[in-house]
Structure formats: C-alpha cells, structure tokens
Amino acid sequence: MKKAFQNLLRNYFNFTKGERNAFFVLSAVALIIAILPAISFRQQTPQPTDFSTLQQLAALDSMQSEADEKKPNNYTYNHSEAGEQHLFLFNPNTADKATFLKLGFKPYLADRIIKYRNAGGAFKIKSDISKIYGIDEGFAKQLQPYIDLPEQYSTATQPTFAQNKQENFTPKKYAPINLNTADTATLNRLKGIGHKLSQRIVNYREKLGGFYSTAQLAEVYGLSPEVIADITPKLSTELQPYHMIAINTATAEELGQHPYIKYKLAAVIVNYRTQHGNFSSPEDLLKVKLIDELTLSKLKNYLKF
C-alpha cells in the first residue's frame, strides 16, 4: 500500500528541472501576495488621538468663563487689557487713525470711523460713537467723558424740519388789489369772483363814488360772506372816495342817485335845506327826518360842505 502511494506521487510529481524552477518562482510570488495585505494593514493602523491639548484649551476656557461670572455688575471694559491705552480729550470728527489707536481703538475700528467720516457721516453727540459697528459697549462707555461733543442735541442748534422749511421758504408777496381802481379783469382773478360779480362791484363803486372800506362789499348783491372774508386780505382802499356830494348845492335828482340817499330821502334833504338854510356839518343832517346815526355814519364819507 505504501509503495503504491509512493509510485503514484512519483508519477504525478515527477518534474523536470525547468518545471521545478517555475514552481519555486510561482510559490514565491504567491507568498508575497499573501503577506502584503497583512503588512499594509499593520502600517495603516490608526494611532490613538492625543486629546491633551484640547483638554487644556477647554480647561482655560472654563476658567475664563468662571472669572467673567465673578466680575461685578459694574465692571467696565478696559481696552488696556489688550494693549497700552491712553485716554485724553478727542473729537471723533477730526481725530486721525494714530489718535484712535492711542485711545485704545482696534485698527479696524479706527479705519471704520475714518471711512464713515469720508462718506459724509458725522458725530453730533457723545453717544453717537456707539453707532459704529463692532465697538464694545463697555469701551464706548469708558470713552464718554473724553469725547469733545455735547451730551445731547440742542434745540437751539438743531432746528426741526418745520423750522428749516420755514426759514428756507419765503412766501411770494403780491401787492393788494386797490378796490377803487381795479377793473373787472383784475377783480375776476379773485377766488369766488366771476365775471358777473366783478361787474357788479365796479358798478356799485361808480354809484357810491368809491369805497372807503372793504366792508362795503357786503352791500354788493350776490357776494356771500364767505367770499368776502376770503378776498378781503387781498384788497385795499388806498384811494378814498373820489366822487364827493356837494350837500348844499346838489339837486334832489343828483342826491337821489347815491345808494345811501335815494330819491325819497333826497327830496326831504332839499326841502329841509330850503327851509332852514345850508348844512354846516354832517351832524346837521341828523335834524332831517329819516336820517339816523347809522345812515349818517355811512353817508358822511361822501359829503363836502
């Protein structure tokens, strides 16, 4: 049995010299391929992470937080903690970058302020410094006593929009219209006065002999009190009545044409004058029946003696 097995092996594995050499080469290659993954895995095995540095940073941060919590509520931020600082009086509208750095401003804040000014910005009061983006509230508070600006806006130096508008706007002034010389075209430009009313005003003025007061416009037919109140500030009666009545020589017909006398009263005046003689003053007309104080107050402005 043993010999038979040995003969079988000898028959199947009886290699030539060339075959044996090839066998050894292939075996060596197979061995190398087999052990390469093991070597590569061993080289790439991750090493344990060293957390000591992170732990130290965490400990420092925790200590800083505890220190901040222990600071009193009235603690004032001091920029000198981050570097040398000198506080002195300054105006943020004129200070240069070097001045800001001496005061404790960080370079980017100094640049930001100067850029803000160059764009047309200005600081009006002390608290305006806090409007600069990125400035520390505590630092801004620390600077307040050294800012050469007022504490708050002054109403005397800061006019309101309404004041500015009033100062810059000068209403155009127009000369008032002379009620005794204006023609119908001029009167027609007044608000509420059309062609008919302007003609009525002129016609009534001719009958009167001129206006001595703008209040007489109430006697013009068709003029409402609202329209009169609106146009009165635009009118004047610089020239007093231009047609006077010669009370001692005028006929009844002439007197009767005046709106304040009319024909019935004119006849009475002439009869009284014929019987008692001429009138020497406006008050003498009170002796004439039908003439009262109101009529005389309106009429005397048109009388000459």
PDB file of C-alpha atoms in Angstrom:
ATOM      1  CA  MET A   1       0.000   0.000   0.000  1.00  0.00           C
ATOM      2  CA  LYS A   2       2.765   2.361   0.962  1.00  0.00           C
ATOM      3  CA  LYS A   3       4.733   1.600  -2.174  1.00  0.00           C
ATOM      4  CA  ALA A   4       1.703   2.067  -4.357  1.00  0.00           C
ATOM      5  CA  PHE A   5       1.123   5.578  -2.901  1.00  0.00           C
ATOM      6  CA  GLN A   6       4.775   6.486  -3.359  1.00  0.00           C
ATOM      7  CA  ASN A   7       4.656   5.310  -7.001  1.00  0.00           C
ATOM      8  CA  LEU A   8       1.541   7.456  -7.548  1.00  0.00           C
ATOM      9  CA  LEU A   9       3.212  10.559  -6.172  1.00  0.00           C
ATOM     10  CA  ARG A  10       6.345   9.880  -8.161  1.00  0.00           C
ATOM     11  CA  ASN A  11       4.335   9.529 -11.370  1.00  0.00           C
ATOM     12  CA  TYR A  12       2.272  12.720 -10.827  1.00  0.00           C
ATOM     13  CA  PHE A  13       5.020  14.956  -9.337  1.00  0.00           C
ATOM     14  CA  ASN A  14       7.967  13.875 -11.336  1.00  0.00           C
ATOM     15  CA  PHE A  15       9.008  17.406 -12.560  1.00  0.00           C
ATOM     16  CA  THR A  16      11.785  18.385 -14.845  1.00  0.00           C
ATOM     17  CA  LYS A  17      14.390  20.924 -13.726  1.00  0.00           C
ATOM     18  CA  GLY A  18      12.655  23.723 -15.619  1.00  0.00           C
ATOM     19  CA  GLU A  19       9.325  22.838 -14.099  1.00  0.00           C
ATOM     20  CA  ARG A  20      10.841  22.855 -10.620  1.00  0.00           C
ATOM     21  CA  ASN A  21      12.276  26.364 -11.172  1.00  0.00           C
ATOM     22  CA  ALA A  22       8.935  27.659 -12.380  1.00  0.00           C
ATOM     23  CA  PHE A  23       7.247  26.099  -9.390  1.00  0.00           C
ATOM     24  CA  PHE A  24       9.570  27.898  -6.948  1.00  0.00           C
ATOM     25  CA  VAL A  25       9.054  31.269  -8.668  1.00  0.00           C
ATOM     26  CA  LEU A  26       5.294  30.913  -8.599  1.00  0.00           C
ATOM     27  CA  SER A  27       5.407  29.859  -4.974  1.00  0.00           C
ATOM     28  CA  ALA A  28       7.479  32.924  -4.048  1.00  0.00           C
ATOM     29  CA  VAL A  29       5.073  35.250  -5.852  1.00  0.00           C
ATOM     30  CA  ALA A  30       2.077  33.624  -4.154  1.00  0.00           C
ATOM     31  CA  LEU A  31       3.747  34.023  -0.763  1.00  0.00           C
ATOM     32  CA  ILE A  32       4.450  37.728  -1.339  1.00  0.00           C
ATOM     33  CA  ILE A  33       0.866  38.342  -2.444  1.00  0.00           C
ATOM     34  CA  ALA A  34      -0.377  36.541   0.629  1.00  0.00           C
ATOM     35  CA  ILE A  35       1.618  38.563   3.177  1.00  0.00           C
ATOM     36  CA  LEU A  36       1.286  42.097   1.584  1.00  0.00           C
ATOM     37  CA  PRO A  37      -2.213  42.881   2.999  1.00  0.00           C
ATOM     38  CA  ALA A  38      -1.051  41.949   6.469  1.00  0.00           C
ATOM     39  CA  ILE A  39       1.954  44.300   6.224  1.00  0.00           C
ATOM     40  CA  SER A  40      -0.136  47.188   4.766  1.00  0.00           C
ATOM     41  CA  PHE A  41      -2.831  46.848   7.426  1.00  0.00           C
ATOM     42  CA  ARG A  42      -0.226  46.940  10.164  1.00  0.00           C
ATOM     43  CA  GLN A  43       1.258  50.195   8.761  1.00  0.00           C
ATOM     44  CA  GLN A  44      -2.174  51.910   8.443  1.00  0.00           C
ATOM     45  CA  THR A  45      -3.449  51.015  11.858  1.00  0.00           C
ATOM     46  CA  PRO A  46      -4.572  54.378  13.405  1.00  0.00           C
ATOM     47  CA  GLN A  47      -2.756  55.603  16.454  1.00  0.00           C
ATOM     48  CA  PRO A  48      -4.774  56.727  19.494  1.00  0.00           C
ATOM     49  CA  THR A  49      -5.580  60.537  19.433  1.00  0.00           C
ATOM     50  CA  ASP A  50      -3.846  62.764  21.914  1.00  0.00           C
ATOM     51  CA  PHE A  51      -6.609  64.858  23.496  1.00  0.00           C
ATOM     52  CA  SER A  52      -4.365  66.537  25.991  1.00  0.00           C
ATOM     53  CA  THR A  53      -4.144  69.833  24.032  1.00  0.00           C
ATOM     54  CA  LEU A  54      -7.901  70.103  23.594  1.00  0.00           C
ATOM     55  CA  GLN A  55      -8.418  69.314  27.246  1.00  0.00           C
ATOM     56  CA  GLN A  56      -6.045  72.112  28.179  1.00  0.00           C
ATOM     57  CA  LEU A  57      -7.897  74.616  25.942  1.00  0.00           C
ATOM     58  CA  ALA A  58     -11.239  73.540  27.396  1.00  0.00           C
ATOM     59  CA  ALA A  59      -9.883  73.995  30.899  1.00  0.00           C
ATOM     60  CA  LEU A  60      -8.648  77.511  30.078  1.00  0.00           C
ATOM     61  CA  ASP A  61     -11.999  78.467  28.550  1.00  0.00           C
ATOM     62  CA  SER A  62     -13.803  77.169  31.617  1.00  0.00           C
ATOM     63  CA  MET A  63     -11.515  79.163  33.890  1.00  0.00           C
ATOM     64  CA  GLN A  64     -12.139  82.341  31.814  1.00  0.00           C
ATOM     65  CA  SER A  65     -15.911  81.834  31.989  1.00  0.00           C
ATOM     66  CA  GLU A  66     -15.741  81.424  35.758  1.00  0.00           C
ATOM     67  CA  ALA A  67     -13.664  84.599  36.000  1.00  0.00           C
ATOM     68  CA  ASP A  68     -16.183  86.545  33.887  1.00  0.00           C
ATOM     69  CA  GLU A  69     -19.036  85.359  36.090  1.00  0.00           C
ATOM     70  CA  LYS A  70     -17.202  86.565  39.173  1.00  0.00           C
ATOM     71  CA  LYS A  71     -16.757  90.100  37.747  1.00  0.00           C
ATOM     72  CA  PRO A  72     -19.036  92.687  39.437  1.00  0.00           C
ATOM     73  CA  ASN A  73     -22.032  94.028  37.549  1.00  0.00           C
ATOM     74  CA  ASN A  74     -20.482  97.486  37.311  1.00  0.00           C
ATOM     75  CA  TYR A  75     -17.346  96.146  35.669  1.00  0.00           C
ATOM     76  CA  THR A  76     -16.105  98.498  32.916  1.00  0.00           C
ATOM     77  CA  TYR A  77     -14.387  97.088  29.916  1.00  0.00           C
ATOM     78  CA  ASN A  78     -10.825  98.373  29.642  1.00  0.00           C
ATOM     79  CA  HIS A  79      -9.138  98.228  26.269  1.00  0.00           C
ATOM     80  CA  SER A  80      -5.789  98.451  28.012  1.00  0.00           C
ATOM     81  CA  GLU A  81      -6.283  94.781  28.885  1.00  0.00           C
ATOM     82  CA  ALA A  82      -5.479  94.103  25.214  1.00  0.00           C
ATOM     83  CA  GLY A  83      -2.653  96.629  24.966  1.00  0.00           C
ATOM     84  CA  GLU A  84      -1.414 100.044  26.038  1.00  0.00           C
ATOM     85  CA  GLN A  85      -4.101 102.711  26.250  1.00  0.00           C
ATOM     86  CA  HIS A  86      -4.092 106.464  26.927  1.00  0.00           C
ATOM     87  CA  LEU A  87      -7.336 108.354  27.477  1.00  0.00           C
ATOM     88  CA  PHE A  88      -7.492 112.058  26.639  1.00  0.00           C
ATOM     89  CA  LEU A  89      -9.943 114.581  25.202  1.00  0.00           C
ATOM     90  CA  PHE A  90     -10.669 113.991  21.494  1.00  0.00           C
ATOM     91  CA  ASN A  91     -13.209 114.764  18.811  1.00  0.00           C
ATOM     92  CA  PRO A  92     -14.173 111.724  16.687  1.00  0.00           C
ATOM     93  CA  ASN A  93     -14.942 114.068  13.792  1.00  0.00           C
ATOM     94  CA  THR A  94     -11.321 115.257  13.489  1.00  0.00           C
ATOM     95  CA  ALA A  95      -9.108 112.602  15.137  1.00  0.00           C
ATOM     96  CA  ASP A  96      -6.734 110.659  12.884  1.00  0.00           C
ATOM     97  CA  LYS A  97      -6.004 106.939  12.978  1.00  0.00           C
ATOM     98  CA  ALA A  98      -2.979 107.345  15.257  1.00  0.00           C
ATOM     99  CA  THR A  99      -5.125 109.177  17.805  1.00  0.00           C
ATOM    100  CA  PHE A 100      -7.741 106.426  17.781  1.00  0.00           C
ATOM    101  CA  LEU A 101      -5.055 103.761  18.308  1.00  0.00           C
ATOM    102  CA  LYS A 102      -3.633 105.650  21.310  1.00  0.00           C
ATOM    103  CA  LEU A 103      -7.101 105.799  22.805  1.00  0.00           C
ATOM    104  CA  GLY A 104      -7.347 102.015  22.593  1.00  0.00           C
ATOM    105  CA  PHE A 105      -9.337 101.593  19.393  1.00  0.00           C
ATOM    106  CA  LYS A 106      -8.545  98.488  17.400  1.00  0.00           C
ATOM    107  CA  PRO A 107      -7.106  99.251  13.955  1.00  0.00           C
ATOM    108  CA  TYR A 108     -10.159  98.037  12.067  1.00  0.00           C
ATOM    109  CA  LEU A 109     -12.421 100.273  14.213  1.00  0.00           C
ATOM    110  CA  ALA A 110     -10.219 103.297  13.543  1.00  0.00           C
ATOM    111  CA  ASP A 111     -10.396 102.581   9.813  1.00  0.00           C
ATOM    112  CA  ARG A 112     -14.161 102.126  10.035  1.00  0.00           C
ATOM    113  CA  ILE A 113     -14.649 105.530  11.720  1.00  0.00           C
ATOM    114  CA  ILE A 114     -12.491 107.325   9.163  1.00  0.00           C
ATOM    115  CA  LYS A 115     -14.342 105.597   6.310  1.00  0.00           C
ATOM    116  CA  TYR A 116     -17.654 106.633   7.889  1.00  0.00           C
ATOM    117  CA  ARG A 117     -16.481 110.251   8.020  1.00  0.00           C
ATOM    118  CA  ASN A 118     -15.213 110.188   4.441  1.00  0.00           C
ATOM    119  CA  ALA A 119     -18.653 109.025   3.325  1.00  0.00           C
ATOM    120  CA  GLY A 120     -20.209 112.148   4.864  1.00  0.00           C
ATOM    121  CA  GLY A 121     -21.026 110.781   8.314  1.00  0.00           C
ATOM    122  CA  ALA A 122     -20.634 112.944  11.415  1.00  0.00           C
ATOM    123  CA  PHE A 123     -20.814 112.571  15.194  1.00  0.00           C
ATOM    124  CA  LYS A 124     -23.170 115.093  16.798  1.00  0.00           C
ATOM    125  CA  ILE A 125     -23.294 113.936  20.433  1.00  0.00           C
ATOM    126  CA  LYS A 126     -21.181 111.681  22.658  1.00  0.00           C
ATOM    127  CA  SER A 127     -23.407 108.622  22.331  1.00  0.00           C
ATOM    128  CA  ASP A 128     -23.026 108.635  18.527  1.00  0.00           C
ATOM    129  CA  ILE A 129     -19.724 106.772  18.972  1.00  0.00           C
ATOM    130  CA  SER A 130     -21.751 103.698  19.974  1.00  0.00           C
ATOM    131  CA  LYS A 131     -23.289 103.579  16.493  1.00  0.00           C
ATOM    132  CA  ILE A 132     -20.002 102.422  14.979  1.00  0.00           C
ATOM    133  CA  TYR A 133     -20.433  98.743  14.149  1.00  0.00           C
ATOM    134  CA  GLY A 134     -18.256  96.435  16.235  1.00  0.00           C
ATOM    135  CA  ILE A 135     -17.407  98.855  19.053  1.00  0.00           C
ATOM    136  CA  ASP A 136     -17.595  97.358  22.534  1.00  0.00           C
ATOM    137  CA  GLU A 137     -20.350  98.818  24.704  1.00  0.00           C
ATOM    138  CA  GLY A 138     -18.122  98.973  27.762  1.00  0.00           C
ATOM    139  CA  PHE A 139     -15.330 100.650  25.810  1.00  0.00           C
ATOM    140  CA  ALA A 140     -17.756 103.224  24.386  1.00  0.00           C
ATOM    141  CA  LYS A 141     -18.979 103.989  27.900  1.00  0.00           C
ATOM    142  CA  GLN A 142     -15.408 104.376  29.119  1.00  0.00           C
ATOM    143  CA  LEU A 143     -14.722 106.941  26.343  1.00  0.00           C
ATOM    144  CA  GLN A 144     -17.773 109.131  27.090  1.00  0.00           C
ATOM    145  CA  PRO A 145     -16.028 111.633  29.457  1.00  0.00           C
ATOM    146  CA  TYR A 146     -13.245 112.179  26.900  1.00  0.00           C
ATOM    147  CA  ILE A 147     -15.368 112.827  23.808  1.00  0.00           C
ATOM    148  CA  ASP A 148     -15.375 116.515  22.947  1.00  0.00           C
ATOM    149  CA  LEU A 149     -19.055 116.645  21.978  1.00  0.00           C
ATOM    150  CA  PRO A 150     -22.298 117.657  23.762  1.00  0.00           C
ATOM    151  CA  GLU A 151     -24.260 115.124  25.791  1.00  0.00           C
ATOM    152  CA  GLN A 152     -27.462 115.625  23.824  1.00  0.00           C
ATOM    153  CA  TYR A 153     -28.891 117.519  20.896  1.00  0.00           C
ATOM    154  CA  SER A 154     -29.640 121.190  21.455  1.00  0.00           C
ATOM    155  CA  THR A 155     -32.944 122.503  20.102  1.00  0.00           C
ATOM    156  CA  ALA A 156     -31.280 125.868  19.549  1.00  0.00           C
ATOM    157  CA  THR A 157     -28.570 124.376  17.316  1.00  0.00           C
ATOM    158  CA  GLN A 158     -30.635 121.566  15.794  1.00  0.00           C
ATOM    159  CA  PRO A 159     -33.658 123.191  14.103  1.00  0.00           C
ATOM    160  CA  THR A 160     -36.606 120.968  13.371  1.00  0.00           C
ATOM    161  CA  PHE A 161     -37.761 120.152   9.873  1.00  0.00           C
ATOM    162  CA  ALA A 162     -40.618 122.628  10.229  1.00  0.00           C
ATOM    163  CA  GLN A 163     -38.192 125.398  11.242  1.00  0.00           C
ATOM    164  CA  ASN A 164     -35.893 124.596   8.333  1.00  0.00           C
ATOM    165  CA  LYS A 165     -38.817 124.635   5.960  1.00  0.00           C
ATOM    166  CA  GLN A 166     -39.999 127.967   7.340  1.00  0.00           C
ATOM    167  CA  GLU A 167     -36.526 129.527   7.115  1.00  0.00           C
ATOM    168  CA  ASN A 168     -35.866 128.289   3.590  1.00  0.00           C
ATOM    169  CA  PHE A 169     -39.313 129.106   2.236  1.00  0.00           C
ATOM    170  CA  THR A 170     -40.232 132.732   1.716  1.00  0.00           C
ATOM    171  CA  PRO A 171     -43.794 133.099   0.538  1.00  0.00           C
ATOM    172  CA  LYS A 172     -44.176 135.294  -2.500  1.00  0.00           C
ATOM    173  CA  LYS A 173     -45.933 138.503  -1.628  1.00  0.00           C
ATOM    174  CA  TYR A 174     -48.376 140.152  -4.000  1.00  0.00           C
ATOM    175  CA  ALA A 175     -49.448 143.778  -3.843  1.00  0.00           C
ATOM    176  CA  PRO A 176     -53.071 144.063  -2.682  1.00  0.00           C
ATOM    177  CA  ILE A 177     -55.662 144.980  -5.261  1.00  0.00           C
ATOM    178  CA  ASN A 178     -56.907 148.539  -4.950  1.00  0.00           C
ATOM    179  CA  LEU A 179     -60.658 148.239  -4.797  1.00  0.00           C
ATOM    180  CA  ASN A 180     -61.094 151.797  -6.097  1.00  0.00           C
ATOM    181  CA  THR A 181     -59.006 151.403  -9.264  1.00  0.00           C
ATOM    182  CA  ALA A 182     -59.206 147.685 -10.198  1.00  0.00           C
ATOM    183  CA  ASP A 183     -61.020 146.819 -13.413  1.00  0.00           C
ATOM    184  CA  THR A 184     -63.283 143.806 -13.932  1.00  0.00           C
ATOM    185  CA  ALA A 185     -60.453 141.646 -15.343  1.00  0.00           C
ATOM    186  CA  THR A 186     -58.365 142.189 -12.212  1.00  0.00           C
ATOM    187  CA  LEU A 187     -61.264 141.502  -9.852  1.00  0.00           C
ATOM    188  CA  ASN A 188     -62.173 138.414 -11.850  1.00  0.00           C
ATOM    189  CA  ARG A 189     -58.868 136.773 -10.774  1.00  0.00           C
ATOM    190  CA  LEU A 190     -60.011 136.725  -7.155  1.00  0.00           C
ATOM    191  CA  LYS A 191     -61.284 133.399  -5.852  1.00  0.00           C
ATOM    192  CA  GLY A 192     -65.071 133.265  -5.925  1.00  0.00           C
ATOM    193  CA  ILE A 193     -65.415 136.352  -8.122  1.00  0.00           C
ATOM    194  CA  GLY A 194     -66.626 135.677 -11.622  1.00  0.00           C
ATOM    195  CA  HIS A 195     -67.465 137.984 -14.494  1.00  0.00           C
ATOM    196  CA  LYS A 196     -70.913 138.980 -13.144  1.00  0.00           C
ATOM    197  CA  LEU A 197     -69.725 139.731  -9.610  1.00  0.00           C
ATOM    198  CA  SER A 198     -66.727 141.721 -10.799  1.00  0.00           C
ATOM    199  CA  GLN A 199     -69.038 143.863 -12.971  1.00  0.00           C
ATOM    200  CA  ARG A 200     -71.440 144.397 -10.053  1.00  0.00           C
ATOM    201  CA  ILE A 201     -68.557 145.552  -7.830  1.00  0.00           C
ATOM    202  CA  VAL A 202     -67.413 148.104 -10.401  1.00  0.00           C
ATOM    203  CA  ASN A 203     -70.981 149.347 -11.000  1.00  0.00           C
ATOM    204  CA  TYR A 204     -71.637 149.749  -7.271  1.00  0.00           C
ATOM    205  CA  ARG A 205     -68.308 151.569  -6.840  1.00  0.00           C
ATOM    206  CA  GLU A 206     -69.349 154.100  -9.521  1.00  0.00           C
ATOM    207  CA  LYS A 207     -72.661 154.769  -7.779  1.00  0.00           C
ATOM    208  CA  LEU A 208     -71.005 155.225  -4.403  1.00  0.00           C
ATOM    209  CA  GLY A 209     -68.186 157.355  -5.719  1.00  0.00           C
ATOM    210  CA  GLY A 210     -65.597 154.871  -4.413  1.00  0.00           C
ATOM    211  CA  PHE A 211     -65.133 152.503  -1.466  1.00  0.00           C
ATOM    212  CA  TYR A 212     -63.800 153.786   1.852  1.00  0.00           C
ATOM    213  CA  SER A 213     -63.844 150.294   3.421  1.00  0.00           C
ATOM    214  CA  THR A 214     -63.779 146.707   2.176  1.00  0.00           C
ATOM    215  CA  ALA A 215     -66.720 146.072   4.494  1.00  0.00           C
ATOM    216  CA  GLN A 216     -68.892 147.867   1.902  1.00  0.00           C
ATOM    217  CA  LEU A 217     -68.568 144.804  -0.323  1.00  0.00           C
ATOM    218  CA  ALA A 218     -71.340 143.277   1.789  1.00  0.00           C
ATOM    219  CA  GLU A 219     -73.695 145.768   0.079  1.00  0.00           C
ATOM    220  CA  VAL A 220     -72.947 144.273  -3.364  1.00  0.00           C
ATOM    221  CA  TYR A 221     -75.730 141.936  -4.410  1.00  0.00           C
ATOM    222  CA  GLY A 222     -74.661 138.292  -4.723  1.00  0.00           C
ATOM    223  CA  LEU A 223     -71.408 138.457  -2.705  1.00  0.00           C
ATOM    224  CA  SER A 224     -71.527 135.857   0.086  1.00  0.00           C
ATOM    225  CA  PRO A 225     -69.899 136.487   3.491  1.00  0.00           C
ATOM    226  CA  GLU A 226     -67.536 133.532   2.854  1.00  0.00           C
ATOM    227  CA  VAL A 227     -66.240 135.024  -0.398  1.00  0.00           C
ATOM    228  CA  ILE A 228     -65.858 138.469   1.185  1.00  0.00           C
ATOM    229  CA  ALA A 229     -63.862 137.004   4.096  1.00  0.00           C
ATOM    230  CA  ASP A 230     -61.595 135.167   1.648  1.00  0.00           C
ATOM    231  CA  ILE A 231     -60.806 138.107  -0.651  1.00  0.00           C
ATOM    232  CA  THR A 232     -60.623 140.924   1.942  1.00  0.00           C
ATOM    233  CA  PRO A 233     -56.930 140.238   2.885  1.00  0.00           C
ATOM    234  CA  LYS A 234     -56.058 140.685  -0.816  1.00  0.00           C
ATOM    235  CA  LEU A 235     -57.764 144.070  -1.171  1.00  0.00           C
ATOM    236  CA  SER A 236     -57.103 147.663  -0.182  1.00  0.00           C
ATOM    237  CA  THR A 237     -58.904 151.026  -0.380  1.00  0.00           C
ATOM    238  CA  GLU A 238     -55.849 153.254  -0.632  1.00  0.00           C
ATOM    239  CA  LEU A 239     -57.733 155.907  -2.564  1.00  0.00           C
ATOM    240  CA  GLN A 240     -60.660 157.245  -0.606  1.00  0.00           C
ATOM    241  CA  PRO A 241     -63.981 158.011  -2.359  1.00  0.00           C
ATOM    242  CA  TYR A 242     -63.233 160.031  -5.453  1.00  0.00           C
ATOM    243  CA  HIS A 243     -66.728 161.461  -6.003  1.00  0.00           C
ATOM    244  CA  MET A 244     -67.961 163.782  -3.230  1.00  0.00           C
ATOM    245  CA  ILE A 245     -71.515 165.182  -2.858  1.00  0.00           C
ATOM    246  CA  ALA A 246     -71.956 168.921  -2.545  1.00  0.00           C
ATOM    247  CA  ILE A 247     -74.722 168.634   0.032  1.00  0.00           C
ATOM    248  CA  ASN A 248     -75.638 172.334  -0.022  1.00  0.00           C
ATOM    249  CA  THR A 249     -75.898 172.705  -3.835  1.00  0.00           C
ATOM    250  CA  ALA A 250     -76.816 169.261  -5.253  1.00  0.00           C
ATOM    251  CA  THR A 251     -80.274 168.836  -6.661  1.00  0.00           C
ATOM    252  CA  ALA A 252     -82.696 166.180  -5.467  1.00  0.00           C
ATOM    253  CA  GLU A 253     -82.030 164.222  -8.643  1.00  0.00           C
ATOM    254  CA  GLU A 254     -78.282 164.251  -8.051  1.00  0.00           C
ATOM    255  CA  LEU A 255     -78.649 163.283  -4.399  1.00  0.00           C
ATOM    256  CA  GLY A 256     -81.126 160.508  -5.236  1.00  0.00           C
ATOM    257  CA  GLN A 257     -78.580 158.672  -7.358  1.00  0.00           C
ATOM    258  CA  HIS A 258     -76.420 157.837  -4.353  1.00  0.00           C
ATOM    259  CA  PRO A 259     -77.164 154.381  -2.830  1.00  0.00           C
ATOM    260  CA  TYR A 260     -77.230 155.800   0.729  1.00  0.00           C
ATOM    261  CA  ILE A 261     -79.748 158.575  -0.050  1.00  0.00           C
ATOM    262  CA  LYS A 262     -82.057 157.555  -2.850  1.00  0.00           C
ATOM    263  CA  TYR A 263     -84.869 159.730  -4.154  1.00  0.00           C
ATOM    264  CA  LYS A 264     -87.264 159.870  -1.194  1.00  0.00           C
ATOM    265  CA  LEU A 265     -84.567 160.956   1.261  1.00  0.00           C
ATOM    266  CA  ALA A 266     -83.066 163.296  -1.338  1.00  0.00           C
ATOM    267  CA  ALA A 267     -86.347 165.239  -1.549  1.00  0.00           C
ATOM    268  CA  VAL A 268     -86.551 165.576   2.240  1.00  0.00           C
ATOM    269  CA  ILE A 269     -82.962 166.874   2.421  1.00  0.00           C
ATOM    270  CA  VAL A 270     -83.567 169.502  -0.250  1.00  0.00           C
ATOM    271  CA  ASN A 271     -86.813 170.667   1.445  1.00  0.00           C
ATOM    272  CA  TYR A 272     -85.088 170.987   4.810  1.00  0.00           C
ATOM    273  CA  ARG A 273     -82.175 172.889   3.250  1.00  0.00           C
ATOM    274  CA  THR A 274     -84.600 175.248   1.506  1.00  0.00           C
ATOM    275  CA  GLN A 275     -86.459 175.949   4.762  1.00  0.00           C
ATOM    276  CA  HIS A 276     -83.518 176.126   7.204  1.00  0.00           C
ATOM    277  CA  GLY A 277     -80.554 177.042   5.085  1.00  0.00           C
ATOM    278  CA  ASN A 278     -77.320 175.247   4.307  1.00  0.00           C
ATOM    279  CA  PHE A 279     -75.804 172.464   6.385  1.00  0.00           C
ATOM    280  CA  SER A 280     -72.598 173.428   8.151  1.00  0.00           C
ATOM    281  CA  SER A 281     -71.528 169.943   9.338  1.00  0.00           C
ATOM    282  CA  PRO A 282     -72.507 166.295   8.913  1.00  0.00           C
ATOM    283  CA  GLU A 283     -74.236 166.376  12.297  1.00  0.00           C
ATOM    284  CA  ASP A 284     -76.726 168.978  10.999  1.00  0.00           C
ATOM    285  CA  LEU A 285     -78.191 166.220   8.819  1.00  0.00           C
ATOM    286  CA  LEU A 286     -79.468 164.462  11.950  1.00  0.00           C
ATOM    287  CA  LYS A 287     -82.095 167.237  12.079  1.00  0.00           C
ATOM    288  CA  VAL A 288     -83.562 165.839   8.907  1.00  0.00           C
ATOM    289  CA  LYS A 289     -86.230 163.214   9.374  1.00  0.00           C
ATOM    290  CA  LEU A 290     -85.362 159.760   8.031  1.00  0.00           C
ATOM    291  CA  ILE A 291     -81.630 160.244   8.746  1.00  0.00           C
ATOM    292  CA  ASP A 292     -80.350 158.293  11.750  1.00  0.00           C
ATOM    293  CA  GLU A 293     -76.872 157.707  13.193  1.00  0.00           C
ATOM    294  CA  LEU A 294     -76.218 154.611  11.050  1.00  0.00           C
ATOM    295  CA  THR A 295     -77.180 156.354   7.802  1.00  0.00           C
ATOM    296  CA  LEU A 296     -75.084 159.385   8.704  1.00  0.00           C
ATOM    297  CA  SER A 297     -72.007 157.250   9.561  1.00  0.00           C
ATOM    298  CA  LYS A 298     -72.080 155.762   6.070  1.00  0.00           C
ATOM    299  CA  LEU A 299     -73.042 158.953   4.227  1.00  0.00           C
ATOM    300  CA  LYS A 300     -70.667 161.490   5.802  1.00  0.00           C
ATOM    301  CA  ASN A 301     -67.660 159.999   4.000  1.00  0.00           C
ATOM    302  CA  TYR A 302     -69.123 161.276   0.698  1.00  0.00           C
ATOM    303  CA  LEU A 303     -70.184 164.783   1.771  1.00  0.00           C
ATOM    304  CA  LYS A 304     -68.490 168.107   1.173  1.00  0.00           C
ATOM    305  CA  PHE A 305     -69.690 171.424   2.577  1.00  0.00           C
TER     306      PHE A 305
END
